[in-house]
Amino acid sequence: MVGIKDVARHAGVSSGTVSNTLNRPDVVSPLTRAKVLKAIKELGYVPDESARLLRSGESRLLAALVLDLANPFFVDVVRGAELAAQEAGLNLITCNSAQKAESEASHLEMLAQQRVRGVLLCPVDDDSGRSMRSMARSMLPHVLIDSDPSDHAACSVLVDDVRGGQLAAQHLLEMGHRHIALVNGPMRLAPCRDREKGVRAVMETSTERAQLTVLSVEGLDVTAGREAGHRLLEVADRPTAVICVNDLTALGVLQAMTAAGVRVPDEMAIVGYDDIEFASAAAVPLSSVRQPTEQLGRTAARLLIEETDATRSADHQHQKVTFFPELVVRESSRLQR
């Protein structure tokens, strides 16, 4: 492998000058810096980050551990975090727990061993007890995304999902629907619980005689939504509208309705959640509760960088940052004229 001495010899400078070019470029003249960078490119030299970490004791690597990388919501969150990391001169790696506690714990153990600077975590469940204990033992700085830490000492960034559920339910009641279904995910996830809480609050306080039917799914993908759609079609007193826990399940419900010849929104109105890019591009564009996904990631990364910055960490105080959702109404729930 090409080493720093090889680069120095090729560029005709000292090893210290190569090191300064990589780590303190401001102290190297532009002409010398150009020579060193040219040598690095010609030789294909790759800096040894592990060696640099041992010398400095400070990693330039952040990690994001999310629930499902097949879900565009998490991809957008990671994109925001990555932009914030790049602006701070840091790098971001992404891991996928696939909603499995064992996978989450395994990833966190690996990240602690690799001495990452900190982790942006979308926990598998509220407690994530094993994972939280692991991070506490390793003293791994972290920020929780889409989860309220309650008594856990950490920063958190989340969306008011109770409000999001309320927006969806209020919209469908205003459209004249009196029997509404909710396709919800695992109740171990705070967003699922909060979205249902918001829907129920509106339905229970409505002056109209409104009925709510809840269908639970374990997965949060199109397949789970399609299966929920088939179950919905079998309900004796079929609802005329459905709120889905996210846009992927909403797309699955839409597929099931289309395959069964049920007209959307005339016979079944559909509202999703997240407002991913595919929502507006669906065969029947989906109404959806929009979350500021990229801003979630950016804010979480900013808090983590602040907490782990040696010059600012002493003044850091854990924060809970809450964003508010908005309803985007499209053809899937509009009254047809």
Coordinates of C-alpha atoms in Angstrom, one line a residue:
M1 CA 0.0 0.0 0.0
V2 CA 1.1 3.5 -0.7
G3 CA 2.2 5.3 2.5
I4 CA 2.7 8.9 3.5
K5 CA 6.5 8.6 2.9
D6 CA 5.9 7.4 -0.7
V7 CA 3.8 10.6 -1.3
A8 CA 6.5 12.8 0.3
R9 CA 9.2 11.2 -1.9
H10 CA 7.1 11.5 -5.1
A11 CA 6.3 15.2 -4.3
G12 CA 9.8 16.0 -3.2
V13 CA 8.7 17.2 0.3
S14 CA 8.9 16.0 3.8
S15 CA 6.3 13.6 5.4
G16 CA 5.4 16.4 7.8
T17 CA 4.4 18.6 4.8
V18 CA 2.2 15.8 3.4
S19 CA 0.6 15.5 6.9
N20 CA 0.0 19.3 7.1
T21 CA -1.5 19.3 3.6
L22 CA -4.1 16.7 4.7
N23 CA -4.8 18.0 8.2
R24 CA -3.7 21.7 8.3
P25 CA -3.8 22.9 4.7
D26 CA -3.8 26.5 5.8
V27 CA -0.2 26.3 6.9
V28 CA 1.0 24.9 3.5
S29 CA 1.7 27.2 0.6
P30 CA -0.6 26.9 -2.4
L31 CA 2.2 25.7 -4.7
T32 CA 3.4 23.0 -2.3
R33 CA -0.1 22.0 -1.5
A34 CA -0.8 21.5 -5.2
K35 CA 2.3 19.4 -5.6
V36 CA 1.3 17.1 -2.7
L37 CA -2.3 16.7 -3.9
K38 CA -1.0 15.9 -7.4
A39 CA 1.3 13.2 -5.9
I40 CA -1.6 11.8 -3.8
K41 CA -3.8 11.5 -7.0
E42 CA -1.0 10.0 -9.1
L43 CA -0.1 7.4 -6.5
G44 CA -3.7 6.7 -5.4
Y45 CA -2.8 7.3 -1.7
V46 CA -5.7 6.9 0.8
P47 CA -5.2 8.4 4.3
D48 CA -5.3 6.0 7.2
E49 CA -8.3 7.3 9.2
S50 CA -7.8 4.8 12.0
A51 CA -4.2 6.0 12.5
R52 CA -5.3 9.6 12.4
L53 CA -8.0 8.8 15.0
L54 CA -5.4 7.2 17.3
R55 CA -3.3 10.4 17.1
S56 CA -6.0 12.9 17.5
G57 CA -8.5 11.0 19.5
E58 CA -11.3 12.6 17.5
S59 CA -13.3 10.8 14.8
R60 CA -14.7 12.6 11.7
L61 CA -17.3 9.9 11.3
L62 CA -21.0 10.1 12.3
A63 CA -23.4 7.2 11.9
A64 CA -27.1 7.0 11.2
L65 CA -29.0 3.9 12.3
V66 CA -32.5 3.9 10.8
L67 CA -35.5 1.5 10.8
D68 CA -35.9 0.8 7.1
L69 CA -33.7 2.1 4.3
A70 CA -36.3 0.8 1.8
N71 CA -38.6 3.6 3.1
P72 CA -37.9 6.9 1.3
F73 CA -38.8 8.7 4.5
F74 CA -35.6 7.5 6.2
V75 CA -33.6 8.1 3.0
D76 CA -34.6 11.8 3.1
V77 CA -33.8 12.0 6.8
V78 CA -30.3 10.6 6.1
R79 CA -29.8 13.0 3.2
G80 CA -30.4 15.9 5.5
A81 CA -28.0 14.5 8.1
E82 CA -25.4 13.9 5.5
L83 CA -25.6 17.5 4.2
A84 CA -25.1 18.8 7.7
A85 CA -22.2 16.5 8.3
Q86 CA -20.5 17.5 5.1
E87 CA -20.9 21.2 6.0
A88 CA -19.0 20.4 9.2
G89 CA -16.2 18.6 7.4
L90 CA -17.5 15.2 8.7
N91 CA -18.6 12.0 7.0
L92 CA -21.8 9.9 7.6
I93 CA -22.3 6.2 7.4
T94 CA -25.8 4.6 7.4
C95 CA -26.9 1.4 9.0
N96 CA -30.3 -0.4 8.7
S97 CA -31.9 -2.1 11.7
A98 CA -34.8 -3.4 9.6
Q99 CA -37.0 -2.9 12.7
K100 CA -35.1 -5.7 14.6
A101 CA -33.9 -5.1 18.1
E102 CA -31.1 -7.6 17.7
S103 CA -29.9 -5.9 14.5
E104 CA -30.0 -2.5 16.2
A105 CA -28.0 -3.7 19.2
S106 CA -25.4 -5.4 16.9
H107 CA -25.0 -2.2 14.8
L108 CA -24.6 -0.1 17.9
E109 CA -21.9 -2.4 19.3
M110 CA -20.0 -2.3 16.0
L111 CA -20.2 1.5 15.8
A112 CA -18.9 1.9 19.4
Q113 CA -16.0 -0.5 18.5
Q114 CA -15.2 1.7 15.5
R115 CA -15.1 4.8 17.7
V116 CA -17.6 6.8 15.6
R117 CA -18.1 10.3 16.8
G118 CA -21.8 9.7 17.5
V119 CA -25.0 8.1 16.3
L120 CA -28.3 9.4 15.0
L121 CA -30.7 6.7 16.1
C122 CA -34.3 5.9 15.0
P123 CA -35.0 3.3 17.7
V124 CA -36.8 0.1 17.1
D125 CA -39.1 0.7 20.1
D126 CA -39.6 3.3 22.7
D127 CA -37.4 1.6 25.3
S128 CA -34.8 0.1 23.1
G129 CA -33.5 -0.9 26.5
R130 CA -30.7 -3.1 25.4
S131 CA -29.5 -0.5 22.9
M132 CA -29.8 2.4 25.3
R133 CA -27.7 0.4 27.9
S134 CA -25.2 -0.4 25.3
M135 CA -24.8 3.3 24.3
A136 CA -24.6 4.3 28.0
R137 CA -21.8 1.7 28.7
S138 CA -19.8 2.8 25.7
M139 CA -20.5 6.5 26.4
L140 CA -21.5 6.8 22.7
P141 CA -23.1 10.2 22.0
H142 CA -26.4 10.0 20.2
V143 CA -29.5 11.9 19.1
L144 CA -32.9 10.2 18.8
I145 CA -35.0 10.7 15.7
D146 CA -38.7 10.3 15.6
S147 CA -38.7 9.2 19.3
D148 CA -39.2 11.0 22.6
P149 CA -36.5 9.9 25.0
S150 CA -38.7 10.7 28.1
D151 CA -36.3 9.9 31.0
H152 CA -33.4 9.0 28.7
A153 CA -30.7 11.7 28.7
A154 CA -30.3 12.5 25.0
C155 CA -31.3 15.1 22.4
S156 CA -34.3 14.2 20.3
V157 CA -35.8 15.4 17.1
L158 CA -39.4 14.5 16.2
V159 CA -42.6 15.5 14.5
D160 CA -45.9 16.1 16.4
D161 CA -47.5 13.0 15.2
V162 CA -50.6 13.5 17.4
R163 CA -51.3 16.6 15.4
G164 CA -50.6 14.7 12.1
G165 CA -53.3 12.2 13.0
Q166 CA -55.7 15.0 13.9
L167 CA -55.1 16.7 10.5
A168 CA -55.9 13.5 8.6
A169 CA -59.0 12.7 10.5
Q170 CA -60.4 16.3 10.5
H171 CA -59.9 16.4 6.7
L172 CA -61.9 13.2 6.1
L173 CA -64.7 14.3 8.4
E174 CA -64.9 17.6 6.5
M175 CA -65.2 15.6 3.3
G176 CA -68.3 14.0 4.7
H177 CA -66.9 10.6 5.7
R178 CA -68.5 9.0 8.8
H179 CA -66.8 5.6 8.8
I180 CA -63.1 5.9 8.7
A181 CA -60.4 3.1 8.9
L182 CA -56.9 3.5 10.2
V183 CA -54.2 1.2 8.9
N184 CA -51.6 1.4 11.7
G185 CA -48.2 -0.2 12.4
P186 CA -46.6 -1.7 15.5
M187 CA -47.7 0.0 18.6
R188 CA -44.1 -0.3 20.0
L189 CA -43.3 2.6 17.7
A190 CA -44.1 6.0 19.2
P191 CA -45.1 7.5 15.8
C192 CA -47.7 4.7 15.3
R193 CA -49.2 5.3 18.8
D194 CA -49.2 9.1 18.5
R195 CA -50.8 9.1 15.0
E196 CA -53.6 6.8 16.3
K197 CA -54.0 8.9 19.4
G198 CA -54.6 12.0 17.1
V199 CA -57.1 10.2 14.9
R200 CA -59.0 8.9 17.9
A201 CA -59.1 12.3 19.6
V202 CA -60.8 13.8 16.6
M203 CA -63.2 10.9 16.0
E204 CA -64.2 10.8 19.7
T205 CA -64.9 14.5 20.0
S206 CA -66.7 14.9 16.6
T207 CA -70.2 16.1 16.8
E208 CA -71.1 13.8 14.0
R209 CA -71.7 10.1 14.7
A210 CA -68.3 8.9 13.4
Q211 CA -67.0 5.4 13.5
L212 CA -63.4 4.2 13.5
T213 CA -62.1 0.8 12.4
V214 CA -58.4 0.1 13.2
L215 CA -56.5 -2.5 11.1
S216 CA -53.0 -3.4 12.5
V217 CA -50.0 -4.4 10.3
E218 CA -46.6 -5.4 11.4
G219 CA -44.8 -4.2 8.3
L220 CA -44.7 -0.6 7.1
D221 CA -44.4 -1.2 3.4
V222 CA -46.4 -1.6 0.3
T223 CA -47.0 -5.3 0.8
A224 CA -48.4 -4.7 4.3
G225 CA -50.6 -2.0 2.9
R226 CA -51.9 -4.3 0.1
E227 CA -52.8 -7.0 2.6
A228 CA -54.6 -4.4 4.8
G229 CA -56.5 -3.2 1.7
H230 CA -57.7 -6.8 1.1
R231 CA -58.8 -7.0 4.7
L232 CA -60.6 -3.7 4.4
L233 CA -62.5 -5.0 1.4
E234 CA -63.9 -7.8 3.6
V235 CA -65.3 -5.5 6.3
A236 CA -69.0 -6.0 6.4
D237 CA -69.8 -2.3 6.9
R238 CA -67.0 -1.1 4.7
P239 CA -65.5 2.3 5.6
T240 CA -65.6 5.0 3.0
A241 CA -62.1 6.4 3.8
V242 CA -58.8 5.2 5.2
I243 CA -55.9 6.8 7.0
C244 CA -52.6 5.0 6.6
V245 CA -49.7 5.1 9.0
N246 CA -47.3 6.0 6.1
D247 CA -47.3 6.5 2.4
L248 CA -46.0 3.0 1.5
T249 CA -48.9 1.3 3.2
A250 CA -51.2 3.9 1.6
L251 CA -49.8 2.9 -1.8
G252 CA -50.5 -0.7 -1.0
V253 CA -54.1 0.1 -0.1
L254 CA -54.4 2.0 -3.3
Q255 CA -53.2 -1.0 -5.3
A256 CA -55.7 -3.3 -3.5
M257 CA -58.6 -0.9 -4.2
T258 CA -57.6 -0.5 -7.9
A259 CA -57.3 -4.3 -8.4
A260 CA -60.8 -4.8 -6.8
G261 CA -62.3 -2.1 -9.0
V262 CA -63.0 0.2 -6.0
R263 CA -62.9 3.8 -7.2
V264 CA -60.6 6.2 -5.3
P265 CA -61.8 8.6 -3.9
D266 CA -65.4 8.1 -4.9
E267 CA -65.8 4.8 -3.1
M268 CA -62.7 4.9 -0.9
A269 CA -60.7 8.0 0.0
I270 CA -57.1 7.5 1.1
V271 CA -54.8 9.6 3.2
G272 CA -51.1 8.6 3.7
Y273 CA -48.4 10.0 6.0
D274 CA -44.8 11.3 5.2
D275 CA -45.5 12.8 1.7
I276 CA -42.7 10.9 0.1
E277 CA -41.9 11.7 -3.6
F278 CA -44.0 8.6 -4.8
A279 CA -47.1 10.0 -3.1
S280 CA -47.7 12.7 -5.7
A281 CA -46.6 10.4 -8.5
A282 CA -49.1 7.6 -7.7
A283 CA -51.8 6.6 -10.3
V284 CA -54.2 8.5 -8.0
P285 CA -52.0 11.2 -6.4
L286 CA -52.1 10.6 -2.6
S287 CA -53.2 13.1 0.0
S288 CA -50.6 12.9 2.7
V289 CA -49.4 14.4 6.0
R290 CA -46.1 16.0 5.2
Q291 CA -43.1 15.8 7.5
P292 CA -40.0 18.0 7.1
T293 CA -37.8 14.9 6.6
E294 CA -34.6 16.6 5.4
Q295 CA -34.9 19.2 8.2
L296 CA -35.3 16.4 10.7
G297 CA -32.0 14.9 9.6
R298 CA -30.2 18.2 9.4
T299 CA -31.3 19.3 12.9
A300 CA -30.4 15.9 14.5
A301 CA -26.9 16.0 12.9
R302 CA -26.4 19.6 14.0
L303 CA -27.3 18.7 17.6
L304 CA -24.9 15.7 17.6
I305 CA -22.1 17.7 16.1
E306 CA -22.6 20.3 18.7
E307 CA -22.6 17.7 21.5
T308 CA -19.4 16.1 20.2
D309 CA -17.4 19.2 19.3
A310 CA -14.6 19.5 21.8
T311 CA -14.8 23.3 21.8
R312 CA -18.6 23.4 22.5
S313 CA -19.5 20.2 24.3
A314 CA -19.1 21.7 27.7
D315 CA -21.9 24.1 27.1
H316 CA -24.2 21.5 25.4
Q317 CA -27.6 21.0 26.8
H318 CA -29.9 18.2 25.6
Q319 CA -32.8 19.5 23.6
K320 CA -36.1 18.1 22.3
V321 CA -36.9 19.7 19.0
T322 CA -40.4 19.2 17.7
F323 CA -41.6 20.0 14.2
F324 CA -45.2 20.3 13.0
P325 CA -46.7 18.5 10.1
E326 CA -49.0 19.8 7.4
L327 CA -51.7 18.1 5.3
V328 CA -51.2 18.0 1.6
V329 CA -54.5 17.3 -0.1
R330 CA -54.5 15.6 -3.5
E331 CA -56.9 13.6 -5.6
S332 CA -57.1 10.5 -3.4
S333 CA -59.3 12.3 -0.8
R334 CA -60.8 15.2 -2.7
L335 CA -64.5 15.4 -3.3
Q336 CA -65.1 14.6 -7.0
R337 CA -67.3 17.0 -8.9

